[in-house]
Every structure is written in structure tokens, then in C-alpha cells.
């Protein structure tokens, strides 16, 4: 009983704090946004708290989620930076999530990207959050869903998620993004990327970056050969992210894909896929905590109870 009471007290304090932050962030207060993200990172289940009007805003949000993935050093951050410049020129507000490889010692995010994307640091139409992948086997950090939700409430027109395309994260990004951009470069041994199963399917737009370097044309030709086997025609953009060459075309291709998603209704399929992935991460986390504290014979009963609970609630899924 006592602990029940104190749990309720903690949660009412949290909701009061969150209420205040959400109100402020919806008015464009980036400090409130940063604080709300920290709260969600510590307690991902705060999403259950988002009800009524907030649910409506989320359901109607048209923030376009762009996933940028590719080999380490392919130029993802430089390209994102140049793409953001175009979006800003168009008057769009942009929230960025940079998912970095975790340091094995601290689990904290590396700060390199913040420095590389510094051009937009003092611009209040742009917000950058770095997060570690926390060694998550699923690749993406679970908090990514909470941050997307808060970015949508803030009202960003575009949400860009940069992930290093190693292991699972490049596949995971396909469950989260509306448009997936795969960045290849001749300097990253990306011939190997082309051989990887699944990679052709997840990307919507291909970029051969570092087009100023030897091997870019050959990489493009090889990519075209591989893509010829696929039924859907996908665009290839040649770019030099450091000089801005090709970035206008990248912008156009992403717009084309965005419009295509709305025209075909595929945008709602992508949203459902994202919601399902989100539900799975919640379930995974609950299972982990159940397994830590109960007798294994009770696990089945409890898992079913949790599934029921998740399905009954809209839980703020995107
Ligand atoms: N020559 C050339 N260099 C580039 C180009 N784009 C990026 N670079 C350089 O490549 C290096 C890596 O660029 P980043 O943008 O940090 O690459 P990244 O893919 O974000 O790297 P990680 O996040 O560490 O995986 C930097 O030194 C860039 O200046 C390009 O088009 N041409
Ligand atoms: Mg980067």
C-alpha cells in the first residue's frame, strides 16, 4: 500500500512536470524539448501518458521522417548538414537524431556529429539530439520513438535520423523512417554493401557520395546493375556533400518519394509499421523486467496479460 501511494505521488509529480514541458515545447521552447527528451529517455513508458489532444496532434502530424544510413565515413553527417540547409531555405523546421556507435565504456553518445553539424547549431528551426545505440541488438536505441513523438509535438516538418549502417540498425531504420536514404561512397568499400542481403529493399533513394573521388562512376554502374534486378525503379543521386553538389537533386528525390507515399496511401502503411515496431520494443522491455523477477512458470500468463494491456491502450503509438 505504502509503495502504491508513493508510486502514485511520483507519477503525479512526473505528469505535472511533463505537462509543463509539453506546453512549453509546443510553443517552440527548445530547452523544454531537451528536458522532455531526457524524461522520456529515463522512462520510455511516459508515452502512455500522452492522451486526448496530444494523441490527436500525433495522429495528424505530417512530419516526414527521413532515415540516412550507410557505411562509417560515407559522408552521412556532411550530407545531412547540406540537406538541412536546403530545407531551411524552404522554410522547413528540422529535428535531427544522430544515432552514434556507443562507447563500450560509458554507453554515451560520441559528440563528433554535433561538431560536424555545427552550421545549424544556432538556428532555432533546427534541433539536434545525439544518442548512443546502447549496444542494443536491435540497432536503434528504443528512445528514438519517444524523441520522434516529441519532435512531432514540437512541430518539426522533417525529422532526420542518421544511423551507421552496420549490423541491424540499417534494417531497423526501415521500420522507423518514411523515406530511407542509403549513402554509399567509393572510399568505404561499399562494393560489399551492395552484396548484403536486404539492403536494396530497404533503401528508397540511393546516394553515391564523394563523387569527386576515383571509383564513384564504377560504384554507380555496379549499383545500377544490382538495381536492374529489382522490380521497382529507385533513384541514384551522385553527390559531393562537402561542396553541396547533388544535394538539390537529393532534396527533389526525397520530395518525390514523399509525394508518392501520400498518393499511394503507403504513408499509412509505414506509420503502422513504425507503431508495430514501437509496440515490440515496449513488449521486449516489459518481458525483460518480468523475466528478472518471476518464476519462469508464470511467464506465459504474465506475457499474455501485458500483450492484452498494450493492445487495449493506444499507448501513443505513432
Ligand atoms: N572528398 C569528399 N569527402 C567527403 C565528402 N563528403 C564527406 N566527406 C568527408 O568524409 C569524411 C566523413 O564524413 P562524415 O560526414 O563525417 O561521414 P559519416 O558517414 O557521417 O561518418 P560516421 O558518422 O562516422 O559514420 C569527412 O572528412 C568529410 O569531410 C565528399 O563528397 N567528398
Ligand atoms: Mg556521422
Coordinates of C-alpha atoms and ligand atoms in Angstrom, one line a residue:
X1 CA 0.0 0.0 0.0
X2 CA 2.7 2.4 1.1
X3 CA 4.7 1.8 -2.1
X4 CA 1.5 2.2 -4.2
X5 CA 0.9 5.6 -2.6
X6 CA 4.5 6.7 -3.2
X7 CA 4.4 5.4 -6.8
X8 CA 1.2 7.5 -7.4
X9 CA 2.9 10.5 -5.9
X10 CA 6.0 10.1 -8.1
X11 CA 3.8 9.7 -11.2
X12 CA 1.6 12.7 -10.5
X13 CA 4.8 14.8 -10.0
X14 CA 6.2 13.5 -13.3
X15 CA 3.0 14.2 -15.2
X16 CA 2.8 17.8 -13.8
X17 CA 6.4 18.3 -14.8
X18 CA 5.8 16.8 -18.3
X19 CA 2.6 18.8 -18.7
X20 CA 4.6 22.0 -18.2
X21 CA 7.3 20.9 -20.6
X22 CA 5.0 19.8 -23.3
X23 CA 3.1 23.1 -23.2
X24 CA 6.4 25.0 -23.5
X25 CA 7.9 22.8 -26.2
X26 CA 4.7 23.2 -28.3
X27 CA 5.4 27.0 -28.2
X28 CA 8.8 26.4 -29.6
X29 CA 10.9 26.3 -26.4
X30 CA 13.9 24.1 -27.2
X31 CA 15.1 23.9 -23.6
X32 CA 11.8 22.3 -22.7
X33 CA 12.2 20.0 -25.7
X34 CA 15.6 18.9 -24.4
X35 CA 14.3 18.3 -20.9
X36 CA 11.3 16.3 -22.1
X37 CA 13.6 14.1 -24.2
X38 CA 15.7 13.4 -21.1
X39 CA 12.5 12.4 -19.2
X40 CA 11.4 10.1 -21.9
X41 CA 14.9 8.6 -22.1
X42 CA 14.7 7.7 -18.4
X43 CA 11.2 6.5 -18.6
X44 CA 10.1 5.3 -22.1
X45 CA 6.7 4.4 -20.8
X46 CA 5.8 8.0 -20.3
X47 CA 4.3 7.7 -23.8
X48 CA 1.3 6.1 -22.2
X49 CA 0.7 9.4 -20.6
X50 CA 0.1 11.2 -23.9
X51 CA -3.7 11.3 -24.2
X52 CA -6.5 13.2 -25.9
X53 CA -5.4 16.3 -27.7
X54 CA -1.8 15.2 -27.8
X55 CA -2.8 11.9 -29.4
X56 CA -4.8 13.9 -32.0
X57 CA -1.8 16.1 -32.8
X58 CA 0.4 13.0 -33.2
X59 CA -2.2 11.2 -35.4
X60 CA -2.4 14.2 -37.7
X61 CA 1.2 15.1 -37.8
X62 CA 2.8 15.2 -41.2
X63 CA 6.4 15.4 -40.1
X64 CA 8.3 13.5 -42.7
X65 CA 10.8 11.0 -41.2
X66 CA 14.0 10.6 -43.3
X67 CA 16.4 7.9 -42.4
X68 CA 20.0 8.4 -43.5
X69 CA 22.2 5.3 -43.3
X70 CA 25.4 4.0 -44.8
X71 CA 28.9 2.8 -44.0
X72 CA 31.0 4.6 -41.4
X73 CA 32.6 7.7 -43.0
X74 CA 30.5 7.6 -46.2
X75 CA 29.5 11.2 -45.6
X76 CA 26.1 10.9 -43.9
X77 CA 26.6 13.8 -41.5
X78 CA 28.1 16.1 -44.2
X79 CA 25.2 15.2 -46.5
X80 CA 22.6 15.7 -43.8
X81 CA 24.0 19.1 -43.0
X82 CA 23.8 20.2 -46.7
X83 CA 20.3 18.8 -47.0
X84 CA 19.2 20.7 -43.9
X85 CA 20.5 23.9 -45.5
X86 CA 18.1 23.3 -48.4
X87 CA 15.2 22.5 -46.0
X88 CA 15.9 25.7 -44.1
X89 CA 16.0 27.7 -47.3
X90 CA 12.5 26.3 -48.0
X91 CA 11.4 27.5 -44.5
X92 CA 11.1 24.0 -43.1
X93 CA 11.9 23.2 -39.5
X94 CA 14.1 20.1 -38.9
X95 CA 14.7 17.8 -36.0
X96 CA 17.8 15.6 -36.2
X97 CA 18.5 12.4 -34.3
X98 CA 22.1 11.2 -34.7
X99 CA 22.4 7.6 -33.5
X100 CA 26.1 7.0 -32.9
X101 CA 28.0 3.9 -32.1
X102 CA 28.1 3.6 -28.3
X103 CA 31.4 3.9 -26.5
X104 CA 32.0 0.5 -24.9
X105 CA 32.9 2.1 -21.6
X106 CA 30.2 4.7 -20.9
X107 CA 27.4 3.8 -23.3
X108 CA 27.3 7.6 -24.0
X109 CA 27.0 9.1 -27.4
X110 CA 30.0 10.4 -29.3
X111 CA 29.9 14.1 -29.9
X112 CA 31.6 14.2 -33.3
X113 CA 28.3 14.8 -35.2
X114 CA 27.3 17.8 -33.1
X115 CA 30.6 19.4 -34.1
X116 CA 30.3 18.5 -37.8
X117 CA 26.7 19.7 -38.0
X118 CA 27.7 23.0 -36.3
X119 CA 26.5 25.1 -39.2
X120 CA 22.9 24.8 -37.8
X121 CA 23.7 24.9 -34.2
X122 CA 22.5 28.5 -33.5
X123 CA 19.4 28.1 -35.7
X124 CA 16.1 27.7 -33.8
X125 CA 14.5 25.9 -36.7
X126 CA 16.9 23.1 -36.2
X127 CA 17.4 20.8 -33.2
X128 CA 20.0 18.0 -32.9
X129 CA 19.9 15.2 -30.4
X130 CA 22.7 12.6 -30.3
X131 CA 22.0 9.3 -28.7
X132 CA 24.0 6.1 -28.3
X133 CA 22.8 2.8 -29.7
X134 CA 23.3 1.5 -26.2
X135 CA 24.6 -1.7 -27.7
X136 CA 21.0 -2.6 -28.4
X137 CA 20.9 -5.8 -30.5
X138 CA 18.1 -4.3 -32.5
X139 CA 20.4 -1.5 -33.6
X140 CA 18.3 1.5 -32.8
X141 CA 18.0 2.9 -29.3
X142 CA 14.4 2.5 -28.0
X143 CA 14.3 6.1 -27.1
X144 CA 14.2 7.0 -30.8
X145 CA 10.4 6.6 -30.7
X146 CA 10.0 9.0 -27.8
X147 CA 12.2 11.6 -29.5
X148 CA 10.2 11.3 -32.7
X149 CA 7.0 11.8 -30.8
X150 CA 8.3 14.9 -29.1
X151 CA 9.7 16.2 -32.4
X152 CA 6.2 15.8 -33.9
X153 CA 4.6 17.6 -30.9
X154 CA 7.2 20.4 -31.4
X155 CA 6.1 20.6 -35.0
X156 CA 9.2 19.8 -37.0
X157 CA 8.4 19.4 -40.7
X158 CA 11.2 17.0 -41.2
X159 CA 12.8 14.5 -38.8
X160 CA 16.1 13.2 -39.9
X161 CA 17.6 10.1 -38.3
X162 CA 21.3 9.3 -39.0
X163 CA 22.3 5.7 -38.2
X164 CA 25.6 4.0 -39.0
X165 CA 24.7 1.2 -41.4
X166 CA 26.4 -1.5 -39.5
X167 CA 24.6 -4.6 -38.4
X168 CA 21.0 -4.4 -37.5
X169 CA 20.5 -0.6 -37.5
X170 CA 20.3 -0.2 -41.3
X171 CA 17.5 -2.7 -41.4
X172 CA 15.8 -1.2 -38.3
X173 CA 15.7 2.2 -39.8
X174 CA 13.3 0.9 -42.5
X175 CA 10.8 0.3 -39.7
X176 CA 11.1 3.8 -38.4
X177 CA 11.6 6.1 -41.4
X178 CA 9.1 7.2 -44.1
X179 CA 12.0 7.6 -46.6
X180 CA 15.3 5.7 -46.3
X181 CA 18.4 7.2 -47.9
X182 CA 21.3 4.9 -48.3
X183 CA 24.7 6.7 -48.7
X184 CA 27.4 4.8 -50.4
X185 CA 30.9 6.1 -51.2
X186 CA 33.9 4.8 -53.1
X187 CA 36.1 5.2 -50.1
X188 CA 34.1 2.9 -47.8
X189 CA 34.5 -0.4 -49.6
X190 CA 30.8 -0.2 -50.5
X191 CA 31.0 -2.9 -53.1
X192 CA 30.5 -5.1 -50.1
X193 CA 27.4 -3.1 -49.1
X194 CA 25.9 -3.9 -52.5
X195 CA 26.2 -7.6 -51.8
X196 CA 24.4 -7.5 -48.5
X197 CA 21.0 -9.2 -48.4
X198 CA 18.1 -6.8 -47.7
X199 CA 20.0 -3.6 -48.4
X200 CA 18.4 -2.9 -51.8
X201 CA 14.9 -3.4 -50.4
X202 CA 15.2 -1.0 -47.5
X203 CA 16.5 2.0 -49.4
X204 CA 14.2 4.4 -51.2
X205 CA 16.8 6.7 -52.5
X206 CA 20.5 5.8 -53.2
X207 CA 23.3 8.3 -52.9
X208 CA 26.8 7.8 -54.3
X209 CA 28.6 10.4 -52.3
X210 CA 32.2 11.5 -52.8
X211 CA 31.6 11.7 -56.5
X212 CA 34.8 13.8 -56.7
X213 CA 36.8 10.6 -55.9
X214 CA 38.0 7.8 -58.1
X215 CA 35.7 4.9 -58.2
X216 CA 32.4 6.8 -57.9
X217 CA 31.3 6.1 -61.5
X218 CA 32.2 2.5 -61.2
X219 CA 30.3 2.3 -57.9
X220 CA 27.3 3.9 -59.6
X221 CA 27.5 1.4 -62.5
X222 CA 27.6 -1.6 -60.2
X223 CA 24.7 -0.2 -58.2
X224 CA 22.7 0.2 -61.4
X225 CA 23.5 -3.4 -62.3
X226 CA 22.2 -4.6 -58.9
X227 CA 19.2 -2.4 -59.1
X228 CA 18.3 -3.7 -62.5
X229 CA 17.3 -6.9 -60.8
X230 CA 14.8 -5.2 -58.6
X231 CA 11.3 -4.5 -59.9
X232 CA 10.9 -1.0 -58.5
X233 CA 13.0 1.7 -60.1
X234 CA 14.9 3.6 -57.4
X235 CA 16.7 6.8 -57.9
X236 CA 20.5 7.2 -57.6
X237 CA 21.9 10.6 -56.8
X238 CA 25.6 11.4 -57.3
X239 CA 26.8 13.9 -54.7
X240 CA 29.8 15.8 -53.3
X241 CA 28.4 16.6 -49.8
X242 CA 31.4 18.8 -49.0
X243 CA 30.7 21.2 -51.8
X244 CA 26.9 20.8 -51.9
X245 CA 26.9 19.2 -55.4
X246 CA 23.9 17.0 -56.0
X247 CA 22.1 18.0 -52.8
X248 CA 19.4 19.8 -54.6
X249 CA 18.7 16.6 -56.5
X250 CA 18.7 14.6 -53.3
X251 CA 16.1 17.1 -51.9
X252 CA 14.0 16.6 -55.1
X253 CA 14.1 12.9 -54.9
X254 CA 13.1 12.8 -51.3
X255 CA 10.2 15.1 -52.1
X256 CA 9.2 12.8 -55.0
X257 CA 9.2 9.8 -52.7
X258 CA 7.2 11.7 -50.0
X259 CA 4.5 12.7 -52.5
X260 CA 4.5 9.1 -53.9
X261 CA 3.9 7.8 -50.3
X262 CA 0.8 10.1 -49.9
X263 CA -0.5 9.4 -53.4
X264 CA -0.4 5.7 -53.0
X265 CA -1.5 5.7 -49.4
X266 CA 1.7 3.9 -48.5
X267 CA 2.4 6.5 -45.9
X268 CA -0.1 4.9 -43.5
X269 CA 1.5 1.5 -44.0
X270 CA 4.8 3.0 -43.0
X271 CA 3.1 4.6 -40.0
X272 CA 1.6 1.2 -38.9
X273 CA 4.9 -0.5 -39.4
X274 CA 6.5 2.1 -37.1
X275 CA 3.8 1.7 -34.5
X276 CA 4.2 -2.1 -34.5
X277 CA 8.0 -1.8 -34.1
X278 CA 7.4 0.6 -31.2
X279 CA 4.9 -1.8 -29.6
X280 CA 7.5 -4.6 -29.9
X281 CA 10.2 -2.5 -28.1
X282 CA 7.7 -1.9 -25.3
X283 CA 6.9 -5.5 -25.1
X284 CA 10.6 -6.5 -25.2
X285 CA 11.3 -4.2 -22.3
X286 CA 8.4 -5.5 -20.3
X287 CA 9.4 -9.1 -20.9
X288 CA 13.0 -8.3 -19.7
X289 CA 11.7 -6.9 -16.5
X290 CA 9.2 -9.7 -16.0
X291 CA 12.0 -12.3 -16.5
X292 CA 14.1 -10.7 -13.9
X293 CA 11.6 -11.1 -11.1
X294 CA 9.3 -14.0 -11.6
X295 CA 9.2 -17.8 -11.6
X296 CA 9.5 -19.0 -15.2
X297 CA 6.2 -21.0 -14.9
X298 CA 4.3 -17.7 -14.5
X299 CA 5.9 -16.1 -17.5
X300 CA 3.4 -17.2 -20.1
X301 CA 0.4 -15.9 -18.1
X302 CA 2.1 -12.6 -17.5
X303 CA 3.3 -12.1 -21.1
X304 CA -0.3 -12.5 -22.2
X305 CA -1.6 -10.1 -19.7
X306 CA 1.0 -7.5 -20.9
X307 CA 0.1 -8.1 -24.5
X308 CA -3.6 -7.5 -23.7
X309 CA -2.8 -4.3 -21.9
X310 CA -0.7 -2.9 -24.7
X311 CA -3.3 -3.8 -27.3
X312 CA -6.1 -2.2 -25.3
X313 CA -4.3 1.1 -25.0
X314 CA -3.4 3.3 -27.9
X315 CA -0.2 4.0 -25.9
X316 CA 0.7 7.0 -28.0
X317 CA 1.9 4.8 -30.9
X318 CA 2.8 6.9 -33.9
Ligands
LIG1 N1 36.1 14.1 -50.9 C1 35.0 14.1 -50.2 N2 34.9 14.0 -48.9 C2 33.8 14.0 -48.3 C3 32.5 14.1 -49.0 N3 31.5 14.0 -48.1 C4 32.1 13.9 -46.9 N4 33.4 13.9 -47.0 C5 34.4 13.7 -45.9 O1 34.3 12.4 -45.4 C6 34.6 12.4 -44.0 C7 33.5 11.7 -43.3 O2 32.3 12.5 -43.4 P1 31.1 12.4 -42.4 O3 30.0 13.3 -42.9 O4 31.5 12.5 -41.0 O5 30.7 10.8 -42.6 P2 29.7 10.0 -41.8 O6 29.1 9.0 -42.7 O7 28.7 10.8 -41.1 O8 30.6 9.3 -40.7 P3 30.2 8.5 -39.4 O9 29.0 9.2 -38.8 O10 31.4 8.5 -38.6 O11 29.9 7.1 -39.9 C8 34.8 13.8 -43.6 O12 36.1 14.1 -43.5 C9 34.1 14.6 -44.7 O13 34.7 15.9 -44.9 C10 32.6 14.2 -50.4 O14 31.6 14.3 -51.1 N5 33.8 14.2 -51.0
LIG2 MG1 28.1 10.9 -39.0

